[in-house]
Amino acid sequence: AAGVIQSPRHLIKEKRETATLKCYPIPRHDTVYWYQQGPGQDPQFLISFYEKMQSDKGSIPDRFSAQQFSDYHSELNMSSLELGDSALYFCASSLRRQGHNEQFFGPGTRLTVL
Amino acid sequence: GENVEQHPSTLSVQEGDSAVIKCTYSDSASNYFPWYKQELGKRPQLIIDIRSNVGEKKDQRIAVTLNKTAKHFSLHITETQPEDSAVYFCAASRFVHSYNTDKLIFGTGTRLQVFP
């Protein structure tokens, strides 16, 4: 079965650079979520989109922005990167319109900021 | 704000023993409670979930119980095996069709080690 796809899987950036992370949800899923997981931490919700509209916002810095496109893929744009942004970034998708709560996680993007 | 507390932070058991992990949530409107298993550097994988209209759910060696009044839910793993070793996260969310806030609030995780 198709799963959530994330690219790139690994990314190394310098401080103050920008990064773009991509997420391709499971086909027909209508909701995308982004989570950030620091070393030894639990995943923290950043932002979500339902049917291409932002549906909820968590602890996402103003330096980050995200959107969901017409083909339902989503991108997380991160600017002015800081050392503290080094983390695993997970995208998850779900089928909200049918009342399915289960969120399926992608393999994650490991971002390292030097 | 919304918060999920999880205990213990580490748990070591002998193979074949049972393991119990407990969580408490703060948002009384939470109605969906999944448990995720995460191996080092990998994605969280759903192992079992429970909705607020159910008190208990079992899937082979794994069971989850929910006490809505006390806002507690627990994961029970019986006959543990070395491959059960991982970090386990509980989570809570509020799912209402007309309300778009169904983000997962995670507990702080439990590192389970099962010794042969």
PDB file of C-alpha atoms in Angstrom:
ATOM      1  CA  ALA A   1       0.000   0.000   0.000  1.00  0.00           C
ATOM      2  CA  ALA A   2       1.135   3.531  -0.735  1.00  0.00           C
ATOM      3  CA  GLY A   3       2.545   5.414   2.224  1.00  0.00           C
ATOM      4  CA  VAL A   4       3.401   9.009   3.000  1.00  0.00           C
ATOM      5  CA  ILE A   5       6.465  10.142   1.080  1.00  0.00           C
ATOM      6  CA  GLN A   6       8.851  12.804   2.320  1.00  0.00           C
ATOM      7  CA  SER A   7      11.804  14.373   0.590  1.00  0.00           C
ATOM      8  CA  PRO A   8      14.596  14.866   1.082  1.00  0.00           C
ATOM      9  CA  ARG A   9      15.313  12.249   3.742  1.00  0.00           C
ATOM     10  CA  HIS A  10      18.401  14.068   4.965  1.00  0.00           C
ATOM     11  CA  LEU A  11      19.323  17.733   4.676  1.00  0.00           C
ATOM     12  CA  ILE A  12      22.346  19.632   5.912  1.00  0.00           C
ATOM     13  CA  LYS A  13      22.239  23.424   5.983  1.00  0.00           C
ATOM     14  CA  GLU A  14      24.247  26.273   7.405  1.00  0.00           C
ATOM     15  CA  LYS A  15      22.873  28.815   9.864  1.00  0.00           C
ATOM     16  CA  ARG A  16      20.746  31.533   8.238  1.00  0.00           C
ATOM     17  CA  GLU A  17      20.119  29.400   5.128  1.00  0.00           C
ATOM     18  CA  THR A  18      16.692  28.300   3.928  1.00  0.00           C
ATOM     19  CA  ALA A  19      15.273  24.799   3.541  1.00  0.00           C
ATOM     20  CA  THR A  20      12.200  23.325   1.865  1.00  0.00           C
ATOM     21  CA  LEU A  21      10.761  20.016   2.966  1.00  0.00           C
ATOM     22  CA  LYS A  22       8.212  18.181   0.841  1.00  0.00           C
ATOM     23  CA  CYS A  23       5.440  15.784   1.770  1.00  0.00           C
ATOM     24  CA  TYR A  24       3.262  13.619  -0.462  1.00  0.00           C
ATOM     25  CA  PRO A  25       0.280  12.235   1.483  1.00  0.00           C
ATOM     26  CA  ILE A  26      -1.329   8.872   0.949  1.00  0.00           C
ATOM     27  CA  PRO A  27      -3.549   9.080  -2.158  1.00  0.00           C
ATOM     28  CA  ARG A  28      -7.081  10.342  -1.364  1.00  0.00           C
ATOM     29  CA  HIS A  29      -6.073  11.573   2.087  1.00  0.00           C
ATOM     30  CA  ASP A  30      -7.381  15.097   2.642  1.00  0.00           C
ATOM     31  CA  THR A  31      -5.379  16.261   5.671  1.00  0.00           C
ATOM     32  CA  VAL A  32      -1.658  16.825   6.125  1.00  0.00           C
ATOM     33  CA  TYR A  33       0.111  17.481   9.424  1.00  0.00           C
ATOM     34  CA  TRP A  34       3.682  18.566  10.138  1.00  0.00           C
ATOM     35  CA  TYR A  35       5.495  17.619  13.338  1.00  0.00           C
ATOM     36  CA  GLN A  36       8.968  18.485  14.614  1.00  0.00           C
ATOM     37  CA  GLN A  37      10.863  16.040  16.830  1.00  0.00           C
ATOM     38  CA  GLY A  38      14.047  17.190  18.524  1.00  0.00           C
ATOM     39  CA  PRO A  39      16.621  14.688  19.839  1.00  0.00           C
ATOM     40  CA  GLY A  40      15.125  12.687  22.697  1.00  0.00           C
ATOM     41  CA  GLN A  41      11.880  14.662  22.498  1.00  0.00           C
ATOM     42  CA  ASP A  42       8.303  13.868  21.611  1.00  0.00           C
ATOM     43  CA  PRO A  43       6.900  15.086  18.282  1.00  0.00           C
ATOM     44  CA  GLN A  44       5.547  18.634  18.441  1.00  0.00           C
ATOM     45  CA  PHE A  45       2.719  19.724  16.169  1.00  0.00           C
ATOM     46  CA  LEU A  46       3.611  22.563  13.795  1.00  0.00           C
ATOM     47  CA  ILE A  47       0.750  23.042  11.344  1.00  0.00           C
ATOM     48  CA  SER A  48      -1.976  21.176   9.469  1.00  0.00           C
ATOM     49  CA  PHE A  49      -3.964  21.543   6.251  1.00  0.00           C
ATOM     50  CA  TYR A  50      -7.391  20.201   5.401  1.00  0.00           C
ATOM     51  CA  GLU A  51      -8.450  20.267   1.764  1.00  0.00           C
ATOM     52  CA  LYS A  52      -5.624  22.690   0.960  1.00  0.00           C
ATOM     53  CA  MET A  53      -6.610  25.208   3.630  1.00  0.00           C
ATOM     54  CA  GLN A  54      -4.655  25.746   6.832  1.00  0.00           C
ATOM     55  CA  SER A  55      -6.711  24.089   9.553  1.00  0.00           C
ATOM     56  CA  ASP A  56      -4.622  24.463  12.691  1.00  0.00           C
ATOM     57  CA  LYS A  57      -1.381  25.987  13.824  1.00  0.00           C
ATOM     58  CA  GLY A  58       0.861  24.941  16.677  1.00  0.00           C
ATOM     59  CA  SER A  59       4.281  25.984  17.845  1.00  0.00           C
ATOM     60  CA  ILE A  60       5.558  26.963  14.423  1.00  0.00           C
ATOM     61  CA  PRO A  61       8.096  29.815  14.338  1.00  0.00           C
ATOM     62  CA  ASP A  62       7.316  32.854  12.183  1.00  0.00           C
ATOM     63  CA  ARG A  63      10.401  31.919  10.135  1.00  0.00           C
ATOM     64  CA  PHE A  64       8.550  28.825   8.928  1.00  0.00           C
ATOM     65  CA  SER A  65       5.694  28.741   6.472  1.00  0.00           C
ATOM     66  CA  ALA A  66       3.818  25.932   4.810  1.00  0.00           C
ATOM     67  CA  GLN A  67       1.200  25.306   2.189  1.00  0.00           C
ATOM     68  CA  GLN A  68      -0.734  22.512   0.563  1.00  0.00           C
ATOM     69  CA  PHE A  69      -0.984  22.439  -3.213  1.00  0.00           C
ATOM     70  CA  SER A  70      -3.772  21.435  -5.593  1.00  0.00           C
ATOM     71  CA  ASP A  71      -2.342  17.899  -5.849  1.00  0.00           C
ATOM     72  CA  TYR A  72      -2.455  17.706  -2.004  1.00  0.00           C
ATOM     73  CA  HIS A  73       1.288  17.606  -1.537  1.00  0.00           C
ATOM     74  CA  SER A  74       2.616  19.987   1.092  1.00  0.00           C
ATOM     75  CA  GLU A  75       5.809  21.953   1.556  1.00  0.00           C
ATOM     76  CA  LEU A  76       7.355  23.322   4.729  1.00  0.00           C
ATOM     77  CA  ASN A  77       9.572  26.312   4.080  1.00  0.00           C
ATOM     78  CA  MET A  78      12.105  27.236   6.722  1.00  0.00           C
ATOM     79  CA  SER A  79      14.125  30.446   6.569  1.00  0.00           C
ATOM     80  CA  SER A  80      16.929  31.967   8.660  1.00  0.00           C
ATOM     81  CA  LEU A  81      17.758  28.521   9.991  1.00  0.00           C
ATOM     82  CA  GLU A  82      19.055  28.272  13.537  1.00  0.00           C
ATOM     83  CA  LEU A  83      21.029  25.510  15.253  1.00  0.00           C
ATOM     84  CA  GLY A  84      17.913  24.690  17.273  1.00  0.00           C
ATOM     85  CA  ASP A  85      16.007  23.823  14.117  1.00  0.00           C
ATOM     86  CA  SER A  86      18.031  20.617  13.819  1.00  0.00           C
ATOM     87  CA  ALA A  87      15.440  17.888  14.230  1.00  0.00           C
ATOM     88  CA  LEU A  88      13.431  15.180  12.553  1.00  0.00           C
ATOM     89  CA  TYR A  89      10.490  16.619  10.650  1.00  0.00           C
ATOM     90  CA  PHE A  90       7.578  14.286  10.116  1.00  0.00           C
ATOM     91  CA  CYS A  91       4.647  14.715   7.827  1.00  0.00           C
ATOM     92  CA  ALA A  92       1.497  12.714   8.485  1.00  0.00           C
ATOM     93  CA  SER A  93      -1.749  12.358   6.569  1.00  0.00           C
ATOM     94  CA  SER A  94      -5.266  11.272   7.382  1.00  0.00           C
ATOM     95  CA  LEU A  95      -8.692  10.918   5.824  1.00  0.00           C
ATOM     96  CA  ARG A  96     -10.688  13.370   7.957  1.00  0.00           C
ATOM     97  CA  ARG A  97     -13.761  13.679   5.783  1.00  0.00           C
ATOM     98  CA  GLN A  98     -14.664  10.066   6.534  1.00  0.00           C
ATOM     99  CA  GLY A  99     -14.090  10.546  10.256  1.00  0.00           C
ATOM    100  CA  HIS A 100     -10.855   8.567  10.323  1.00  0.00           C
ATOM    101  CA  ASN A 101      -8.644   9.869  13.108  1.00  0.00           C
ATOM    102  CA  GLU A 102      -5.606   7.735  12.346  1.00  0.00           C
ATOM    103  CA  GLN A 103      -2.597   9.713  11.217  1.00  0.00           C
ATOM    104  CA  PHE A 104      -0.072   7.894   9.049  1.00  0.00           C
ATOM    105  CA  PHE A 105       3.465   9.178   9.398  1.00  0.00           C
ATOM    106  CA  GLY A 106       6.062   9.522   6.683  1.00  0.00           C
ATOM    107  CA  PRO A 107       9.684   8.429   7.164  1.00  0.00           C
ATOM    108  CA  GLY A 108      10.740  11.928   8.156  1.00  0.00           C
ATOM    109  CA  THR A 109      13.361  14.425   7.026  1.00  0.00           C
ATOM    110  CA  ARG A 110      16.405  14.740   9.228  1.00  0.00           C
ATOM    111  CA  LEU A 111      17.523  18.374   9.146  1.00  0.00           C
ATOM    112  CA  THR A 112      20.945  19.248  10.472  1.00  0.00           C
ATOM    113  CA  VAL A 113      21.864  22.916  10.808  1.00  0.00           C
ATOM    114  CA  LEU A 114      25.582  23.607  11.179  1.00  0.00           C
TER     115      LEU A 114
ATOM    116  CA  GLY B   1      -2.951  24.435  27.637  1.00  0.00           C
ATOM    117  CA  GLU B   2      -3.288  20.907  26.331  1.00  0.00           C
ATOM    118  CA  ASN B   3      -0.886  18.503  27.971  1.00  0.00           C
ATOM    119  CA  VAL B   4      -0.270  14.760  28.123  1.00  0.00           C
ATOM    120  CA  GLU B   5       1.839  13.301  30.916  1.00  0.00           C
ATOM    121  CA  GLN B   6       3.425   9.887  30.471  1.00  0.00           C
ATOM    122  CA  HIS B   7       5.045   7.537  32.987  1.00  0.00           C
ATOM    123  CA  PRO B   8       7.475   5.929  33.404  1.00  0.00           C
ATOM    124  CA  SER B   9      10.142   7.522  31.217  1.00  0.00           C
ATOM    125  CA  THR B  10      12.110   4.253  31.138  1.00  0.00           C
ATOM    126  CA  LEU B  11      10.977   0.694  31.740  1.00  0.00           C
ATOM    127  CA  SER B  12      13.096  -2.452  31.797  1.00  0.00           C
ATOM    128  CA  VAL B  13      11.483  -5.873  31.872  1.00  0.00           C
ATOM    129  CA  GLN B  14      12.513  -9.461  31.403  1.00  0.00           C
ATOM    130  CA  GLU B  15      11.341 -11.236  28.279  1.00  0.00           C
ATOM    131  CA  GLY B  16       7.913 -12.751  28.906  1.00  0.00           C
ATOM    132  CA  ASP B  17       6.954 -10.237  31.580  1.00  0.00           C
ATOM    133  CA  SER B  18       4.238  -7.603  31.164  1.00  0.00           C
ATOM    134  CA  ALA B  19       4.813  -3.889  30.669  1.00  0.00           C
ATOM    135  CA  VAL B  20       2.420  -1.087  31.571  1.00  0.00           C
ATOM    136  CA  ILE B  21       2.715   2.550  30.487  1.00  0.00           C
ATOM    137  CA  LYS B  22       0.352   5.207  31.818  1.00  0.00           C
ATOM    138  CA  CYS B  23      -0.771   8.563  30.463  1.00  0.00           C
ATOM    139  CA  THR B  24      -2.910  11.401  31.759  1.00  0.00           C
ATOM    140  CA  TYR B  25      -4.417  14.082  29.553  1.00  0.00           C
ATOM    141  CA  SER B  26      -5.635  17.554  30.450  1.00  0.00           C
ATOM    142  CA  ASP B  27      -8.124  18.439  27.686  1.00  0.00           C
ATOM    143  CA  SER B  28     -11.460  16.914  28.707  1.00  0.00           C
ATOM    144  CA  ALA B  29     -12.646  17.304  25.094  1.00  0.00           C
ATOM    145  CA  SER B  30     -10.045  14.792  23.867  1.00  0.00           C
ATOM    146  CA  ASN B  31     -11.748  11.804  22.291  1.00  0.00           C
ATOM    147  CA  TYR B  32      -9.077   9.866  20.427  1.00  0.00           C
ATOM    148  CA  PHE B  33      -6.059   8.221  22.056  1.00  0.00           C
ATOM    149  CA  PRO B  34      -3.443   6.479  19.895  1.00  0.00           C
ATOM    150  CA  TRP B  35      -0.254   4.754  20.970  1.00  0.00           C
ATOM    151  CA  TYR B  36       2.831   4.892  18.773  1.00  0.00           C
ATOM    152  CA  LYS B  37       5.991   2.791  18.780  1.00  0.00           C
ATOM    153  CA  GLN B  38       9.122   4.491  17.529  1.00  0.00           C
ATOM    154  CA  GLU B  39      12.474   2.882  16.869  1.00  0.00           C
ATOM    155  CA  LEU B  40      15.580   5.042  16.778  1.00  0.00           C
ATOM    156  CA  GLY B  41      15.536   7.405  13.806  1.00  0.00           C
ATOM    157  CA  LYS B  42      12.354   5.887  12.405  1.00  0.00           C
ATOM    158  CA  ARG B  43       8.797   7.122  12.034  1.00  0.00           C
ATOM    159  CA  PRO B  44       6.209   6.697  14.816  1.00  0.00           C
ATOM    160  CA  GLN B  45       4.083   3.661  14.017  1.00  0.00           C
ATOM    161  CA  LEU B  46       0.564   3.278  15.336  1.00  0.00           C
ATOM    162  CA  ILE B  47       0.197   0.111  17.385  1.00  0.00           C
ATOM    163  CA  ILE B  48      -3.253   0.588  18.876  1.00  0.00           C
ATOM    164  CA  ASP B  49      -5.792   3.342  19.431  1.00  0.00           C
ATOM    165  CA  ILE B  50      -8.974   3.877  21.391  1.00  0.00           C
ATOM    166  CA  ARG B  51     -11.874   6.271  21.117  1.00  0.00           C
ATOM    167  CA  SER B  52     -13.669   7.876  24.033  1.00  0.00           C
ATOM    168  CA  ASN B  53     -16.801   5.774  23.614  1.00  0.00           C
ATOM    169  CA  VAL B  54     -14.840   2.605  24.436  1.00  0.00           C
ATOM    170  CA  GLY B  55     -13.250   1.620  27.758  1.00  0.00           C
ATOM    171  CA  GLU B  56     -10.887  -1.089  26.592  1.00  0.00           C
ATOM    172  CA  LYS B  57      -9.449  -2.469  23.373  1.00  0.00           C
ATOM    173  CA  LYS B  58      -7.202  -5.447  22.780  1.00  0.00           C
ATOM    174  CA  ASP B  59      -5.095  -6.611  19.857  1.00  0.00           C
ATOM    175  CA  GLN B  60      -3.173  -9.829  20.526  1.00  0.00           C
ATOM    176  CA  ARG B  61      -0.514  -8.996  23.142  1.00  0.00           C
ATOM    177  CA  ILE B  62      -1.403  -5.305  23.305  1.00  0.00           C
ATOM    178  CA  ALA B  63      -4.305  -3.708  25.146  1.00  0.00           C
ATOM    179  CA  VAL B  64      -5.315  -0.172  25.974  1.00  0.00           C
ATOM    180  CA  THR B  65      -7.674   0.983  28.715  1.00  0.00           C
ATOM    181  CA  LEU B  66      -9.329   4.379  29.066  1.00  0.00           C
ATOM    182  CA  ASN B  67     -10.806   6.032  32.161  1.00  0.00           C
ATOM    183  CA  LYS B  68     -12.534   9.184  30.924  1.00  0.00           C
ATOM    184  CA  THR B  69     -13.531  10.340  34.391  1.00  0.00           C
ATOM    185  CA  ALA B  70      -9.946  10.319  35.617  1.00  0.00           C
ATOM    186  CA  LYS B  71      -8.568  11.291  32.179  1.00  0.00           C
ATOM    187  CA  HIS B  72      -6.182   8.337  32.283  1.00  0.00           C
ATOM    188  CA  PHE B  73      -5.303   5.794  29.629  1.00  0.00           C
ATOM    189  CA  SER B  74      -2.808   2.961  29.737  1.00  0.00           C
ATOM    190  CA  LEU B  75      -0.962   0.606  27.415  1.00  0.00           C
ATOM    191  CA  HIS B  76      -0.498  -3.004  28.455  1.00  0.00           C
ATOM    192  CA  ILE B  77       1.932  -5.308  26.674  1.00  0.00           C
ATOM    193  CA  THR B  78       1.913  -8.959  27.727  1.00  0.00           C
ATOM    194  CA  GLU B  79       4.504 -11.653  27.008  1.00  0.00           C
ATOM    195  CA  THR B  80       7.078  -9.049  26.043  1.00  0.00           C
ATOM    196  CA  GLN B  81       9.724  -9.904  23.474  1.00  0.00           C
ATOM    197  CA  PRO B  82      13.107  -8.260  22.757  1.00  0.00           C
ATOM    198  CA  GLU B  83      11.670  -6.821  19.529  1.00  0.00           C
ATOM    199  CA  ASP B  84       9.194  -4.832  21.652  1.00  0.00           C
ATOM    200  CA  SER B  85      12.156  -2.689  22.755  1.00  0.00           C
ATOM    201  CA  ALA B  86      11.546   0.869  21.494  1.00  0.00           C
ATOM    202  CA  VAL B  87      10.210   4.233  22.619  1.00  0.00           C
ATOM    203  CA  TYR B  88       6.447   4.297  23.090  1.00  0.00           C
ATOM    204  CA  PHE B  89       4.428   7.497  22.867  1.00  0.00           C
ATOM    205  CA  CYS B  90       0.861   8.035  23.947  1.00  0.00           C
ATOM    206  CA  ALA B  91      -1.094  10.860  22.348  1.00  0.00           C
ATOM    207  CA  ALA B  92      -4.447  12.569  22.616  1.00  0.00           C
ATOM    208  CA  SER B  93      -6.491  14.542  20.154  1.00  0.00           C
ATOM    209  CA  ARG B  94      -9.911  16.127  19.823  1.00  0.00           C
ATOM    210  CA  PHE B  95     -11.761  15.209  16.686  1.00  0.00           C
ATOM    211  CA  VAL B  96     -14.975  17.006  15.827  1.00  0.00           C
ATOM    212  CA  HIS B  97     -16.166  17.155  12.226  1.00  0.00           C
ATOM    213  CA  SER B  98     -16.964  20.844  12.399  1.00  0.00           C
ATOM    214  CA  TYR B  99     -13.759  21.694  14.211  1.00  0.00           C
ATOM    215  CA  ASN B 100     -10.437  21.424  12.523  1.00  0.00           C
ATOM    216  CA  THR B 101      -8.322  20.919  15.606  1.00  0.00           C
ATOM    217  CA  ASP B 102      -7.316  17.277  15.575  1.00  0.00           C
ATOM    218  CA  LYS B 103      -3.599  17.638  16.119  1.00  0.00           C
ATOM    219  CA  LEU B 104      -1.918  14.962  18.203  1.00  0.00           C
ATOM    220  CA  ILE B 105      -0.586  16.030  21.595  1.00  0.00           C
ATOM    221  CA  PHE B 106       2.109  13.523  22.508  1.00  0.00           C
ATOM    222  CA  GLY B 107       3.300  12.324  25.863  1.00  0.00           C
ATOM    223  CA  THR B 108       7.008  12.537  26.621  1.00  0.00           C
ATOM    224  CA  GLY B 109       7.674   8.905  25.718  1.00  0.00           C
ATOM    225  CA  THR B 110       8.687   5.708  27.508  1.00  0.00           C
ATOM    226  CA  ARG B 111      11.843   3.858  26.569  1.00  0.00           C
ATOM    227  CA  LEU B 112      11.042   0.165  26.941  1.00  0.00           C
ATOM    228  CA  GLN B 113      13.876  -2.346  27.130  1.00  0.00           C
ATOM    229  CA  VAL B 114      13.086  -6.038  27.071  1.00  0.00           C
ATOM    230  CA  PHE B 115      15.993  -8.218  28.160  1.00  0.00           C
ATOM    231  CA  PRO B 116      16.268 -11.799  26.842  1.00  0.00           C
TER     232      PRO B 116
END
